Short mmCIF file of C-alpha atoms in Angstrom, two decimals:
data_model
loop_
_atom_site.label_atom_id
_atom_site.label_comp_id
_atom_site.label_asym_id
_atom_site.label_seq_id
_atom_site.Cartn_x
_atom_site.Cartn_y
_atom_site.Cartn_z
CA UNK A 1 -64.12 21.15 9.15
CA UNK A 2 -63.88 19.69 12.65
CA UNK A 3 -61.64 21.06 15.40
CA UNK A 4 -60.10 18.23 17.41
CA UNK A 5 -58.53 18.83 20.82
CA UNK A 6 -55.55 16.55 21.47
CA UNK A 7 -53.85 15.73 24.75
CA UNK A 8 -50.20 14.97 24.07
CA UNK A 9 -47.56 13.22 26.16
CA UNK A 10 -44.00 13.42 24.90
CA UNK A 11 -40.36 12.96 25.79
CA UNK A 12 -38.69 16.12 24.55
CA UNK A 13 -35.17 14.65 24.40
CA UNK A 14 -34.94 14.10 20.61
CA UNK A 15 -36.78 17.29 19.66
CA UNK A 16 -35.70 20.89 19.18
CA UNK A 17 -38.84 21.98 21.00
CA UNK A 18 -42.57 21.76 20.47
CA UNK A 19 -42.78 24.46 17.82
CA UNK A 20 -41.73 23.63 14.27
CA UNK A 21 -38.04 24.40 13.66
CA UNK A 22 -36.08 24.89 10.45
CA UNK A 23 -32.94 23.25 11.87
CA UNK A 24 -34.28 20.08 13.51
CA UNK A 25 -37.23 17.84 14.42
CA UNK A 26 -40.09 19.17 16.54
CA UNK A 27 -43.21 17.80 18.21
CA UNK A 28 -45.38 20.02 16.01
CA UNK A 29 -43.84 18.65 12.82
CA UNK A 30 -44.27 15.03 13.97
CA UNK A 31 -47.96 15.48 14.84
CA UNK A 32 -48.74 17.44 11.67
CA UNK A 33 -47.12 14.72 9.57
CA UNK A 34 -49.13 12.06 11.43
CA UNK A 35 -52.35 13.95 10.65
CA UNK A 36 -51.34 14.17 7.00
CA UNK A 37 -50.61 10.45 6.90
CA UNK A 38 -54.06 9.80 8.39
CA UNK A 39 -56.20 12.25 6.40
CA UNK A 40 -54.09 13.44 3.46
CA UNK A 41 -54.55 16.99 4.75
CA UNK A 42 -51.96 19.63 5.60
CA UNK A 43 -52.82 21.04 9.02
CA UNK A 44 -51.33 23.35 11.63
CA UNK A 45 -51.01 22.20 15.22
CA UNK A 46 -51.82 24.86 17.83
CA UNK A 47 -50.64 24.11 21.39
CA UNK A 48 -51.36 25.52 24.84
CA UNK A 49 -47.70 26.33 25.35
CA UNK A 50 -44.30 26.28 23.73
CA UNK A 51 -41.57 24.06 25.10
CA UNK A 52 -37.84 24.35 24.51
CA UNK A 53 -35.56 21.58 23.29
CA UNK A 54 -35.44 18.74 25.80
CA UNK A 55 -38.57 19.78 27.74
CA UNK A 56 -41.21 17.08 28.29
CA UNK A 57 -45.01 17.06 28.57
CA UNK A 58 -47.36 14.92 30.61
CA UNK A 59 -50.55 16.40 29.13
CA UNK A 60 -50.02 19.17 26.59
CA UNK A 61 -53.29 20.36 25.05
CA UNK A 62 -53.32 21.15 21.35
CA UNK A 63 -55.73 21.23 18.43
CA UNK A 64 -55.91 20.63 14.70
CA UNK A 65 -58.70 21.19 12.16
CA UNK A 66 -59.58 18.29 9.86
CA UNK A 67 -61.97 18.20 6.89
CA UNK A 68 -62.26 14.41 6.73
CA UNK A 69 -65.17 12.93 8.66
CA UNK A 70 -63.54 10.78 11.31
CA UNK A 71 -64.44 9.66 14.81
CA UNK A 72 -62.20 11.15 17.57
CA UNK A 73 -61.21 7.70 18.82
CA UNK A 74 -60.25 6.54 15.32
CA UNK A 75 -58.23 9.71 14.79
CA UNK A 76 -56.40 9.17 18.07
CA UNK A 77 -55.60 5.57 17.22
CA UNK A 78 -54.40 6.51 13.73
CA UNK A 79 -52.19 9.33 15.01
CA UNK A 80 -50.60 7.06 17.60
CA UNK A 81 -49.89 4.53 14.86
CA UNK A 82 -48.21 7.08 12.60
CA UNK A 83 -46.30 8.76 15.43
CA UNK A 84 -44.32 5.61 16.19
CA UNK A 85 -41.42 5.37 16.89
CA UNK A 86 -41.30 9.04 17.98
CA UNK A 87 -41.77 9.36 21.78
CA UNK A 88 -45.12 11.14 21.39
CA UNK A 89 -48.50 9.74 22.41
CA UNK A 90 -52.00 11.13 21.94
CA UNK A 91 -53.70 10.40 25.26
CA UNK A 92 -57.11 11.86 24.38
CA UNK A 93 -58.93 13.31 21.40
CA UNK A 94 -62.29 15.10 21.30
CA UNK A 95 -64.24 17.36 18.95
CA UNK A 96 -64.50 20.98 20.10
CA UNK A 97 -66.53 24.04 19.03
CA UNK A 98 -64.92 26.31 16.44
CA UNK A 99 -64.31 29.02 19.04
CA UNK A 100 -62.26 26.73 21.31
CA UNK A 101 -58.51 27.35 20.96
CA UNK A 102 -55.76 25.34 22.64
CA UNK A 103 -53.69 28.46 23.30
CA UNK A 104 -56.08 31.40 23.54
CA UNK A 105 -58.83 29.61 25.49
CA UNK A 106 -56.33 28.40 28.09
CA UNK A 107 -56.67 30.09 31.51
CA UNK A 108 -53.87 28.33 33.37
CA UNK A 109 -50.71 26.31 32.88
CA UNK A 110 -48.83 24.10 35.31
CA UNK A 111 -45.23 22.85 35.24
CA UNK A 112 -43.23 20.36 37.27
CA UNK A 113 -39.45 20.43 37.61
CA UNK A 114 -37.67 17.29 38.81
CA UNK A 115 -34.27 17.44 40.50
CA UNK A 116 -32.61 14.06 41.13
CA UNK A 117 -30.71 14.73 44.35
CA UNK A 118 -28.29 11.80 44.38
CA UNK A 119 -24.67 10.95 43.61
CA UNK A 120 -25.15 7.84 41.45
CA UNK A 121 -25.62 8.53 37.75
CA UNK A 122 -29.13 8.45 36.35
CA UNK A 123 -30.03 5.35 34.36
CA UNK A 124 -33.82 5.06 34.05
CA UNK A 125 -34.25 8.82 34.39
CA UNK A 126 -31.38 9.96 32.17
CA UNK A 127 -32.49 13.13 30.32
CA UNK A 128 -35.65 13.23 32.45
CA UNK A 129 -34.37 15.03 35.56
CA UNK A 130 -31.62 17.45 36.56
CA UNK A 131 -29.06 15.60 38.66
CA UNK A 132 -27.49 17.45 41.59
CA UNK A 133 -25.27 15.39 43.89
CA UNK A 134 -24.99 17.96 46.67
CA UNK A 135 -27.76 17.56 49.29
CA UNK A 136 -30.49 20.17 48.86
CA UNK A 137 -32.46 21.92 51.60
CA UNK A 138 -35.94 21.69 50.09
CA UNK A 139 -37.54 23.57 52.97
CA UNK A 140 -35.24 26.57 52.47
CA UNK A 141 -35.96 26.45 48.74
CA UNK A 142 -39.70 26.51 49.41
CA UNK A 143 -39.42 29.46 51.77
CA UNK A 144 -37.34 31.40 49.24
CA UNK A 145 -39.79 30.57 46.46
CA UNK A 146 -42.68 32.36 48.15
CA UNK A 147 -41.10 35.75 47.36
CA UNK A 148 -41.87 35.06 43.70
CA UNK A 149 -45.56 34.23 44.14
CA UNK A 150 -47.95 37.00 43.06
CA UNK A 151 -47.73 39.67 40.37
CA UNK A 152 -44.22 40.90 39.68
CA UNK A 153 -41.87 42.19 37.01
CA UNK A 154 -39.95 38.97 36.20
CA UNK A 155 -37.28 40.58 34.01
CA UNK A 156 -34.53 38.81 35.98
CA UNK A 157 -36.11 35.44 35.21
CA UNK A 158 -36.86 36.16 31.56
CA UNK A 159 -34.80 35.01 28.60
CA UNK A 160 -33.28 37.75 26.47
CA UNK A 161 -35.05 36.06 23.54
CA UNK A 162 -38.48 36.27 25.20
CA UNK A 163 -41.08 37.76 22.85
CA UNK A 164 -43.70 38.62 25.50
CA UNK A 165 -44.81 42.25 25.37
CA UNK A 166 -44.45 42.72 29.15
CA UNK A 167 -42.20 41.15 31.82
CA UNK A 168 -45.07 41.32 34.33
CA UNK A 169 -46.73 38.01 35.20
CA UNK A 170 -48.84 36.67 38.04
CA UNK A 171 -47.40 33.51 39.56
CA UNK A 172 -50.16 31.59 41.35
CA UNK A 173 -48.05 28.80 42.83
CA UNK A 174 -44.37 27.98 43.35
CA UNK A 175 -43.83 25.10 45.73
CA UNK A 176 -40.84 22.92 46.59
CA UNK A 177 -41.04 19.53 48.28
CA UNK A 178 -38.81 16.52 48.71
CA UNK A 179 -39.97 13.16 47.34
CA UNK A 180 -37.35 10.63 48.40
CA UNK A 181 -34.23 11.22 46.35
CA UNK A 182 -35.99 13.86 44.27
CA UNK A 183 -36.89 17.49 44.84
CA UNK A 184 -40.02 18.61 42.99
CA UNK A 185 -40.74 22.23 42.10
CA UNK A 186 -44.28 23.01 40.93
CA UNK A 187 -45.28 26.25 39.24
CA UNK A 188 -48.71 27.45 38.12
CA UNK A 189 -49.77 30.64 36.34
CA UNK A 190 -52.01 31.82 33.54
CA UNK A 191 -48.89 32.13 31.38
CA UNK A 192 -45.10 32.20 31.73
CA UNK A 193 -42.21 34.09 30.20
CA UNK A 194 -39.59 32.30 28.12
CA UNK A 195 -37.27 30.39 30.50
CA UNK A 196 -39.11 31.74 33.55
CA UNK A 197 -39.59 28.38 35.26
CA UNK A 198 -36.06 27.16 34.57
CA UNK A 199 -34.60 30.47 35.78
CA UNK A 200 -36.58 30.35 39.01
CA UNK A 201 -35.56 26.73 39.60
CA UNK A 202 -31.89 27.56 39.04
CA UNK A 203 -31.93 30.25 41.71
CA UNK A 204 -33.85 28.05 44.14
CA UNK A 205 -31.25 25.32 43.62
CA UNK A 206 -28.54 27.77 44.68
CA UNK A 207 -30.49 28.34 47.90
CA UNK A 208 -30.84 24.59 48.40
CA UNK A 209 -27.08 24.13 48.02
CA UNK A 210 -26.36 26.95 50.47
CA UNK A 211 -24.67 29.10 47.83
CA UNK A 212 -27.41 31.75 48.07
CA UNK A 213 -29.17 33.15 51.10
CA UNK A 214 -32.95 32.70 50.98
CA UNK A 215 -33.37 36.47 50.70
CA UNK A 216 -31.28 36.58 47.52
CA UNK A 217 -34.16 35.22 45.47
CA UNK A 218 -36.27 38.25 46.43
CA UNK A 219 -33.27 40.50 45.79
CA UNK A 220 -32.79 39.02 42.31
CA UNK A 221 -36.47 39.62 41.55
CA UNK A 222 -36.26 43.23 42.73
CA UNK A 223 -33.18 43.86 40.57
CA UNK A 224 -35.23 43.43 37.37
CA UNK A 225 -31.99 42.61 35.63
CA UNK A 226 -31.07 39.36 33.84
CA UNK A 227 -27.50 39.84 35.08
CA UNK A 228 -28.82 39.21 38.62
CA UNK A 229 -29.85 35.66 37.68
CA UNK A 230 -27.76 33.08 39.48
CA UNK A 231 -28.39 30.00 37.35
CA UNK A 232 -30.68 28.78 34.56
CA UNK A 233 -31.68 25.15 35.19
CA UNK A 234 -31.30 22.73 32.25
CA UNK A 235 -34.30 21.70 30.18
CA UNK A 236 -34.33 17.96 30.89
CA UNK A 237 -35.98 18.31 34.31
CA UNK A 238 -38.95 20.38 33.10
CA UNK A 239 -42.41 18.94 32.39
CA UNK A 240 -45.54 20.66 31.12
CA UNK A 241 -48.14 19.10 33.42
CA UNK A 242 -51.50 20.43 32.30
CA UNK A 243 -53.46 23.27 30.75
CA UNK A 244 -56.67 24.59 32.31
CA UNK A 245 -59.79 25.71 30.42
CA UNK A 246 -63.10 27.26 31.52
CA UNK A 247 -65.04 24.17 30.43
CA UNK A 248 -62.82 21.66 32.31
#
């Protein structure tokens, strides 16, 4: 039995999320079926993080265990063949020790949120960014975001369906910068609560539009109450950027 680490890129638009779902297609199901088509084996895909419906990934780390003797490059090529036409690509594949785990060995996760700050409808980036026509003050958003960095009780920014045992998380980075017509929000932490990034982005967008004072982000955090949340950003602008491991 060989444990193969996979690096996945995917467009989350047609999927009901990364994790296998009973009511619709998922990234996990597509990859597991591609492995079965390649090896004849039924496997379980383990990933560094879970993504909701419509969320994308630039480099999601995952792993599967395969009995068949196969070279990592050949496995990658075969999986990419069987994954077509689904918008999923295996960017890298390597054999790992049995004690390496895509989820439990991960020591850090990074996300990017793209806001398309323009009036014209999105064509090339439809379903790949959140469009806001009103001009955003990215500098005010960045200043407000710093109140969330560090260890806090993020109950306000946590989905009611979150299964984490504690609402406390340590946020290592939350930055906002303008890139032409786009505003990019980057978040990094060891782990995140369900909807945490999208909830933080939604409140920062309210600051950028002038509908919230900068201090209201800190006030929402201190409330520790989901009712204090101003806005939950949609899924299409969110990207899982990378997972960090001790051996990287």
